[in-house]
mmCIF file of C-alpha atoms in Angstrom:
data_model
loop_
_atom_site.group_PDB
_atom_site.id
_atom_site.type_symbol
_atom_site.label_atom_id
_atom_site.label_comp_id
_atom_site.label_asym_id
_atom_site.label_seq_id
_atom_site.Cartn_x
_atom_site.Cartn_y
_atom_site.Cartn_z
ATOM 1 C CA LYS U 984 28.119 -9.871 -0.570
ATOM 2 C CA VAL U 985 26.299 -6.181 0.325
ATOM 3 C CA ALA U 986 25.873 -3.174 -2.454
ATOM 4 C CA VAL U 987 25.739 -0.032 -0.929
ATOM 5 C CA VAL U 988 24.170 2.566 -3.853
ATOM 6 C CA ARG U 989 23.048 5.919 -3.908
ATOM 7 C CA PHE U 990 20.413 6.208 -6.002
ATOM 8 C CA ASN U 991 19.132 10.065 -6.754
ATOM 9 C CA GLN U 992 16.034 8.899 -9.164
ATOM 10 C CA SER U 993 12.675 8.757 -8.806
ATOM 11 C CA TRP U 994 10.909 6.165 -6.300
ATOM 12 C CA ALA U 995 8.757 4.784 -9.509
ATOM 13 C CA ASP U 996 12.938 4.179 -10.542
ATOM 14 C CA ALA U 997 14.128 2.648 -7.770
ATOM 15 C CA VAL U 998 11.112 0.314 -7.581
ATOM 16 C CA ALA U 999 11.791 -0.506 -11.227
ATOM 17 C CA LEU U 1000 15.256 -0.973 -10.525
ATOM 18 C CA ASP U 1001 14.530 -3.321 -7.593
ATOM 19 C CA ALA U 1002 12.713 -5.736 -9.956
ATOM 20 C CA ARG U 1003 15.497 -6.095 -12.054
ATOM 21 C CA LEU U 1004 17.913 -6.731 -9.316
ATOM 22 C CA ARG U 1005 15.451 -9.392 -8.288
ATOM 23 C CA GLN U 1006 15.337 -11.271 -11.934
ATOM 24 C CA THR U 1007 19.476 -10.899 -12.180
ATOM 25 C CA ILE U 1008 19.889 -12.268 -8.414
ATOM 26 C CA PRO U 1009 17.373 -14.054 -7.675
ATOM 27 C CA ALA U 1010 18.334 -14.368 -3.363
ATOM 28 C CA ALA U 1011 18.671 -10.570 -3.324
ATOM 29 C CA VAL U 1012 16.959 -8.474 -1.047
ATOM 30 C CA ALA U 1013 16.723 -4.906 -1.960
ATOM 31 C CA TYR U 1014 15.447 -1.784 1.065
ATOM 32 C CA ALA U 1015 14.286 1.431 0.549
ATOM 33 C CA VAL U 1016 16.087 3.801 2.252
ATOM 34 C CA THR U 1017 14.979 7.666 1.127
ATOM 35 C CA SER U 1018 17.937 9.653 2.128
ATOM 36 C CA ALA U 1019 20.523 10.658 4.408
ATOM 37 C CA ASP U 1020 18.304 13.517 4.763
ATOM 38 C CA PRO U 1021 14.831 12.806 4.692
ATOM 39 C CA VAL U 1022 13.834 15.948 5.449
ATOM 40 C CA ARG U 1023 15.114 17.392 2.609
ATOM 41 C CA ALA U 1024 14.079 14.034 0.398
ATOM 42 C CA ALA U 1025 10.600 14.322 2.126
ATOM 43 C CA THR U 1026 10.160 18.133 0.910
ATOM 44 C CA ALA U 1027 11.538 17.494 -2.573
ATOM 45 C CA ALA U 1028 8.026 14.247 -3.480
ATOM 46 C CA VAL U 1029 5.788 16.447 -1.225
ATOM 47 C CA LYS U 1030 6.282 19.277 -4.315
ATOM 48 C CA GLY U 1031 6.534 16.221 -6.880
ATOM 49 C CA GLY U 1032 2.736 15.060 -5.370
ATOM 50 C CA VAL U 1033 4.147 11.543 -4.359
ATOM 51 C CA PRO U 1034 5.032 9.212 -1.497
ATOM 52 C CA ALA U 1035 7.334 10.654 1.222
ATOM 53 C CA ILE U 1036 8.873 8.674 4.238
ATOM 54 C CA LEU U 1037 10.005 9.756 7.276
ATOM 55 C CA PRO U 1038 11.799 7.787 10.652
ATOM 56 C CA ARG U 1039 9.042 8.140 13.586
ATOM 57 C CA GLU U 1040 11.588 10.287 15.123
ATOM 58 C CA ALA U 1041 11.111 13.079 12.593
ATOM 59 C CA ALA U 1042 7.754 13.507 12.900
ATOM 60 C CA VAL U 1043 8.259 17.110 15.075
ATOM 61 C CA ARG U 1044 9.394 17.637 11.293
ATOM 62 C CA VAL U 1045 6.130 16.966 9.326
ATOM 63 C CA ALA U 1046 4.227 20.718 9.506
ATOM 64 C CA GLU U 1047 7.418 22.142 8.345
ATOM 65 C CA ILE U 1048 7.734 19.488 5.351
ATOM 66 C CA LEU U 1049 3.930 20.130 4.389
ATOM 67 C CA THR U 1050 4.762 23.664 4.614
ATOM 68 C CA ASP U 1051 7.723 24.014 2.407
ATOM 69 C CA GLY U 1052 6.539 21.107 0.069
ATOM 70 C CA LEU U 1053 3.403 23.574 -0.588
ATOM 71 C CA ALA U 1054 4.331 26.539 -0.706
ATOM 72 C CA THR U 1055 4.851 26.568 -4.370
ATOM 73 C CA VAL U 1056 2.228 24.750 -4.932
ATOM 74 C CA ARG U 1057 -0.441 27.032 -3.330
ATOM 75 C CA ALA U 1058 -0.897 30.603 -4.890
ATOM 76 C CA GLY U 1059 -2.201 33.181 -2.490
ATOM 77 C CA PRO U 1060 -4.172 33.430 1.165
ATOM 78 C CA ARG U 1061 -5.483 29.856 2.266
ATOM 79 C CA GLU U 1062 -8.287 28.974 4.472
ATOM 80 C CA VAL U 1063 -6.968 27.222 7.844
ATOM 81 C CA ASP U 1064 -6.195 23.354 6.727
ATOM 82 C CA ARG U 1065 -7.719 20.783 8.798
ATOM 83 C CA ILE U 1066 -5.525 17.773 9.290
ATOM 84 C CA LEU U 1067 -6.700 14.487 10.645
ATOM 85 C CA ILE U 1068 -3.625 12.399 12.108
ATOM 86 C CA VAL U 1069 -4.100 8.597 12.911
ATOM 87 C CA ASP U 1070 -1.715 6.862 14.730
ATOM 88 C CA ASN U 1071 -1.170 3.846 17.574
ATOM 89 C CA GLU U 1072 1.357 5.707 19.458
ATOM 90 C CA VAL U 1073 0.256 8.514 21.699
ATOM 91 C CA ALA U 1074 3.948 9.947 21.669
ATOM 92 C CA THR U 1075 3.973 10.150 17.817
ATOM 93 C CA LEU U 1076 0.999 11.514 17.964
ATOM 94 C CA ALA U 1077 1.540 14.958 21.029
ATOM 95 C CA ARG U 1078 5.147 15.813 18.469
ATOM 96 C CA LEU U 1079 2.928 15.998 15.651
ATOM 97 C CA SER U 1080 0.189 17.528 16.458
ATOM 98 C CA GLU U 1081 2.097 20.250 18.422
ATOM 99 C CA ALA U 1082 4.241 20.645 15.377
ATOM 100 C CA MET U 1083 0.816 21.397 13.109
ATOM 101 C CA LEU U 1084 -0.560 23.537 15.692
ATOM 102 C CA SER U 1085 2.485 25.446 15.747
ATOM 103 C CA ARG U 1086 2.382 25.926 12.119
ATOM 104 C CA GLY U 1087 -1.362 27.595 12.154
ATOM 105 C CA TYR U 1088 -3.151 23.786 11.187
ATOM 106 C CA GLU U 1089 -6.137 23.132 12.994
ATOM 107 C CA VAL U 1090 -5.548 19.041 14.169
ATOM 108 C CA GLU U 1091 -7.783 16.500 15.177
ATOM 109 C CA THR U 1092 -5.940 13.267 16.333
ATOM 110 C CA THR U 1093 -7.263 9.838 17.121
ATOM 111 C CA VAL U 1094 -5.643 5.912 17.551
ATOM 112 C CA ASP U 1095 -8.417 4.526 16.694
ATOM 113 C CA GLY U 1096 -9.488 3.793 12.993
ATOM 114 C CA GLU U 1097 -13.291 3.673 13.703
ATOM 115 C CA GLU U 1098 -13.425 6.779 15.068
ATOM 116 C CA ALA U 1099 -11.009 8.151 12.233
ATOM 117 C CA LEU U 1100 -14.024 7.538 10.185
ATOM 118 C CA ARG U 1101 -16.756 8.894 12.273
ATOM 119 C CA LEU U 1102 -14.464 12.368 12.408
ATOM 120 C CA MET U 1103 -14.093 12.142 8.951
ATOM 121 C CA GLN U 1104 -18.182 11.829 8.345
ATOM 122 C CA LYS U 1105 -18.557 14.686 10.707
ATOM 123 C CA LYS U 1106 -16.554 17.317 8.917
ATOM 124 C CA PRO U 1107 -13.982 16.689 5.421
ATOM 125 C CA PHE U 1108 -10.262 17.670 5.978
ATOM 126 C CA SER U 1109 -7.733 18.878 3.665
ATOM 127 C CA LEU U 1110 -5.594 15.914 4.637
ATOM 128 C CA ALA U 1111 -5.733 12.855 6.291
ATOM 129 C CA ALA U 1112 -1.411 11.558 7.926
ATOM 130 C CA ILE U 1113 -2.593 8.084 8.641
ATOM 131 C CA GLY U 1114 0.319 5.917 10.268
ATOM 132 C CA ASP U 1115 -2.076 3.053 10.950
ATOM 133 C CA SER U 1116 -3.995 3.545 7.502
ATOM 134 C CA ILE U 1117 -7.607 2.903 7.614
ATOM 135 C CA SER U 1118 -7.369 0.609 4.796
ATOM 136 C CA ARG U 1119 -5.127 -1.623 7.807
ATOM 137 C CA TYR U 1120 -7.332 -0.729 9.850
ATOM 138 C CA ALA U 1121 -10.226 -2.334 8.354
ATOM 139 C CA GLU U 1122 -7.895 -5.839 6.953
ATOM 140 C CA ARG U 1123 -7.181 -6.654 10.347
ATOM 141 C CA ASN U 1124 -10.500 -6.273 11.817
ATOM 142 C CA PRO U 1125 -12.520 -8.694 10.004
ATOM 143 C CA GLU U 1126 -15.611 -7.642 13.388
ATOM 144 C CA LEU U 1127 -16.545 -4.952 11.584
ATOM 145 C CA SER U 1128 -19.263 -5.097 9.503
ATOM 146 C CA ASN U 1129 -18.422 -5.594 5.553
ATOM 147 C CA ALA U 1130 -20.194 -2.167 5.042
ATOM 148 C CA ALA U 1131 -17.501 -0.213 7.412
ATOM 149 C CA ARG U 1132 -14.812 -2.296 6.203
ATOM 150 C CA MET U 1133 -15.295 -1.106 2.179
ATOM 151 C CA GLN U 1134 -16.199 2.613 4.179
ATOM 152 C CA GLY U 1135 -12.518 2.572 5.681
ATOM 153 C CA ALA U 1136 -11.333 1.174 2.543
ATOM 154 C CA ASP U 1137 -13.338 3.762 0.493
ATOM 155 C CA THR U 1138 -12.141 6.551 2.734
ATOM 156 C CA ALA U 1139 -8.289 6.305 2.129
ATOM 157 C CA VAL U 1140 -8.506 6.012 -1.436
ATOM 158 C CA ALA U 1141 -10.490 9.072 -1.388
ATOM 159 C CA TYR U 1142 -7.564 10.388 0.582
ATOM 160 C CA ALA U 1143 -4.701 8.038 -1.177
ATOM 161 C CA PRO U 1144 -5.917 7.717 -4.997
ATOM 162 C CA HIS U 1145 -2.707 7.329 -6.650
ATOM 163 C CA ASP U 1146 -0.931 5.022 -3.999
ATOM 164 C CA PRO U 1147 -1.088 1.597 -5.772
ATOM 165 C CA LEU U 1148 -0.870 0.171 -2.162
ATOM 166 C CA VAL U 1149 -4.256 2.168 -0.801
ATOM 167 C CA ARG U 1150 -6.206 0.862 -4.318
ATOM 168 C CA TRP U 1151 -4.650 -2.505 -3.808
ATOM 169 C CA GLN U 1152 -5.934 -2.992 -0.494
ATOM 170 C CA ARG U 1153 -9.136 -1.675 -1.089
ATOM 171 C CA GLY U 1154 -9.431 -4.198 -3.661
ATOM 172 C CA GLY U 1155 -8.640 -7.259 -1.500
ATOM 173 C CA ILE U 1156 -11.188 -6.246 1.003
ATOM 174 C CA TYR U 1157 -13.900 -5.875 -1.736
ATOM 175 C CA LEU U 1158 -12.213 -9.514 -2.672
ATOM 176 C CA ALA U 1159 -12.824 -10.293 1.228
ATOM 177 C CA VAL U 1160 -15.916 -9.139 1.268
ATOM 178 C CA ALA U 1161 -17.272 -10.482 -2.356
ATOM 179 C CA ALA U 1162 -17.464 -14.174 -1.235
ATOM 180 C CA ASP U 1163 -20.130 -13.342 1.383
ATOM 181 C CA GLU U 1164 -21.970 -11.063 -0.730
ATOM 182 C CA GLN U 1165 -22.690 -8.372 -3.518
ATOM 183 C CA ALA U 1166 -20.618 -10.634 -5.999
ATOM 184 C CA GLU U 1167 -22.100 -9.549 -8.815
ATOM 185 C CA ARG U 1168 -21.039 -6.178 -7.842
ATOM 186 C CA LEU U 1169 -18.199 -6.256 -5.434
ATOM 187 C CA LEU U 1170 -15.916 -8.835 -8.324
ATOM 188 C CA PRO U 1171 -15.481 -6.408 -10.779
ATOM 189 C CA ALA U 1172 -15.103 -3.463 -8.594
ATOM 190 C CA ALA U 1173 -11.680 -5.477 -6.604
ATOM 191 C CA ILE U 1174 -10.706 -6.191 -10.314
ATOM 192 C CA ALA U 1175 -10.704 -2.300 -11.391
ATOM 193 C CA GLU U 1176 -9.239 -1.502 -7.732
ATOM 194 C CA LEU U 1177 -6.195 -4.136 -8.545
ATOM 195 C CA ARG U 1178 -5.367 -3.535 -11.960
ATOM 196 C CA ALA U 1179 -5.075 0.790 -10.959
ATOM 197 C CA ALA U 1180 -2.986 -0.724 -8.367
ATOM 198 C CA THR U 1181 -0.485 -2.838 -11.278
ATOM 199 C CA GLN U 1182 -0.826 0.002 -13.445
ATOM 200 C CA ALA U 1183 0.209 1.957 -10.624
ATOM 201 C CA SER U 1184 3.289 -0.107 -9.185
ATOM 202 C CA PRO U 1185 3.533 -2.633 -12.370
ATOM 203 C CA ASN U 1186 6.681 -4.457 -10.037
ATOM 204 C CA ASP U 1187 5.026 -5.121 -7.051
ATOM 205 C CA HIS U 1188 4.535 -8.587 -6.956
ATOM 206 C CA ARG U 1189 2.269 -8.094 -4.490
ATOM 207 C CA LEU U 1190 -0.301 -6.678 -6.383
ATOM 208 C CA TRP U 1191 -0.351 -9.558 -9.658
ATOM 209 C CA LEU U 1192 -0.376 -11.831 -6.608
ATOM 210 C CA THR U 1193 -4.060 -10.148 -5.563
ATOM 211 C CA LEU U 1194 -4.680 -9.092 -9.027
ATOM 212 C CA GLY U 1195 -4.748 -13.190 -9.977
ATOM 213 C CA ARG U 1196 -6.711 -14.866 -7.121
ATOM 214 C CA ALA U 1197 -9.440 -12.111 -8.249
ATOM 215 C CA LEU U 1198 -9.367 -13.060 -11.799
ATOM 216 C CA GLU U 1199 -9.296 -16.723 -10.727
ATOM 217 C CA ARG U 1200 -12.394 -16.018 -8.846
ATOM 218 C CA GLU U 1201 -13.914 -14.813 -11.550
ATOM 219 C CA GLY U 1202 -13.173 -17.391 -14.210
ATOM 220 C CA ALA U 1203 -10.812 -15.448 -16.104
ATOM 221 C CA MET U 1204 -7.931 -18.241 -15.550
ATOM 222 C CA LEU U 1205 -5.697 -17.301 -18.971
ATOM 223 C CA ALA U 1206 -5.752 -13.357 -17.314
ATOM 224 C CA ALA U 1207 -4.998 -15.279 -13.610
ATOM 225 C CA ARG U 1208 -2.230 -17.249 -14.703
ATOM 226 C CA ALA U 1209 -0.617 -14.163 -16.140
ATOM 227 C CA ALA U 1210 -1.108 -12.228 -13.310
ATOM 228 C CA PHE U 1211 0.212 -15.438 -11.068
ATOM 229 C CA GLN U 1212 2.912 -15.657 -13.890
ATOM 230 C CA ARG U 1213 3.927 -11.788 -13.453
ATOM 231 C CA ALA U 1214 3.768 -12.312 -9.831
ATOM 232 C CA VAL U 1215 6.310 -15.760 -9.738
ATOM 233 C CA GLU U 1216 9.150 -13.076 -12.651
ATOM 234 C CA LEU U 1217 9.383 -10.411 -10.057
ATOM 235 C CA ALA U 1218 10.020 -12.457 -7.054
ATOM 236 C CA PRO U 1219 11.177 -15.765 -8.239
ATOM 237 C CA ASN U 1220 12.949 -16.444 -5.135
ATOM 238 C CA HIS U 1221 9.742 -15.786 -2.695
ATOM 239 C CA PHE U 1222 7.191 -18.121 -1.260
ATOM 240 C CA ASP U 1223 4.124 -16.866 -1.869
ATOM 241 C CA PRO U 1224 3.855 -15.866 -5.817
ATOM 242 C CA GLN U 1225 5.386 -19.367 -5.979
ATOM 243 C CA TRP U 1226 2.033 -21.008 -3.947
ATOM 244 C CA GLY U 1227 -0.032 -18.756 -5.908
ATOM 245 C CA LEU U 1228 0.969 -20.011 -9.130
ATOM 246 C CA GLY U 1229 0.574 -23.780 -7.909
ATOM 247 C CA ASN U 1230 -2.234 -23.727 -6.496
ATOM 248 C CA HIS U 1231 -3.801 -22.009 -9.645
ATOM 249 C CA LEU U 1232 -2.051 -24.524 -11.508
ATOM 250 C CA LEU U 1233 -3.711 -27.358 -9.788
ATOM 251 C CA ARG U 1234 -7.187 -25.652 -9.644
ATOM 252 C CA ALA U 1235 -7.052 -25.643 -13.596
ATOM 253 C CA GLY U 1236 -6.171 -29.634 -13.220
ATOM 254 C CA GLU U 1237 -2.517 -29.570 -14.314
ATOM 255 C CA SER U 1238 -1.609 -31.661 -11.424
ATOM 256 C CA GLU U 1239 1.951 -32.404 -12.650
ATOM 257 C CA ALA U 1240 3.328 -28.244 -13.109
ATOM 258 C CA ALA U 1241 1.242 -27.621 -10.128
ATOM 259 C CA PHE U 1242 3.045 -30.012 -7.602
ATOM 260 C CA ALA U 1243 6.592 -28.885 -9.514
ATOM 261 C CA THR U 1244 5.618 -25.225 -8.554
ATOM 262 C CA LEU U 1245 4.435 -26.062 -4.930
ATOM 263 C CA ARG U 1246 7.716 -28.190 -4.234
ATOM 264 C CA SER U 1247 9.738 -25.065 -5.723
ATOM 265 C CA SER U 1248 7.742 -22.618 -3.509
ATOM 266 C CA SER U 1249 8.870 -24.908 -0.268
ATOM 267 C CA THR U 1250 12.352 -24.130 -0.649
ATOM 268 C CA ARG U 1251 11.768 -19.919 -0.788
ATOM 269 C CA SER U 1252 11.346 -17.216 1.637
ATOM 270 C CA ARG U 1253 8.438 -16.148 3.167
ATOM 271 C CA GLY U 1254 8.252 -12.278 3.227
ATOM 272 C CA VAL U 1255 9.426 -9.414 0.994
ATOM 273 C CA LEU U 1256 10.471 -5.412 2.346
ATOM 274 C CA MET U 1257 9.896 -3.585 -1.198
ATOM 275 C CA PRO U 1258 8.563 -2.925 -3.195
#
């Protein structure tokens, strides 16, 4: 069965609806489609200070969206904004940079996450438009030093402090580095980032799952279990939350409940598109 719904409320409302849908129909999968008129929707999102999603073919319209979306926010003359665009597709970079330059922006482009970090260190940007995000770059390149990985995550959060996924990625990187060094300092920092992410997006099971792992490593077993259980509640038909809770129960010595949960996980699907 397929239901097509026109949803006119906010992104947060859409995420909450997705969570309720999964609880009611565990087999359901919700797909986020921003709008039949994505440029108009993205402009409204910029005005409201929330993330905007666009298809790649609309990249040439980004300059227009930023100009129109920020017009009501700014008053009076402004200095020329410096824009950094990071994307792994050269054609997208060319379209974006040409459009931004035509609107009077100063533009730097790169396909390389490490170079993006160097550019940011040299001189600050007004905006970083990141296709393959810097924090994702740090996650996908384990050959980077721990310091470089954390710097990438910190930079991403500096440009998008209210984005729960960026905070989640930063928390995950801190958690991974804490396994190697500075656990006493980095583990609490990771937990703080992950708590901030769950507060900003409380219906995303992935955030709760990572928080549970961090809390367990800290030894906060009751709080960890609550986080794992919340992840299962939000995505009862998916593999990862069940697997995470089952392993947590196993480590806690509750073998019977653990194996029941792990057996249940084997029948679940892997991978979720939203939230």
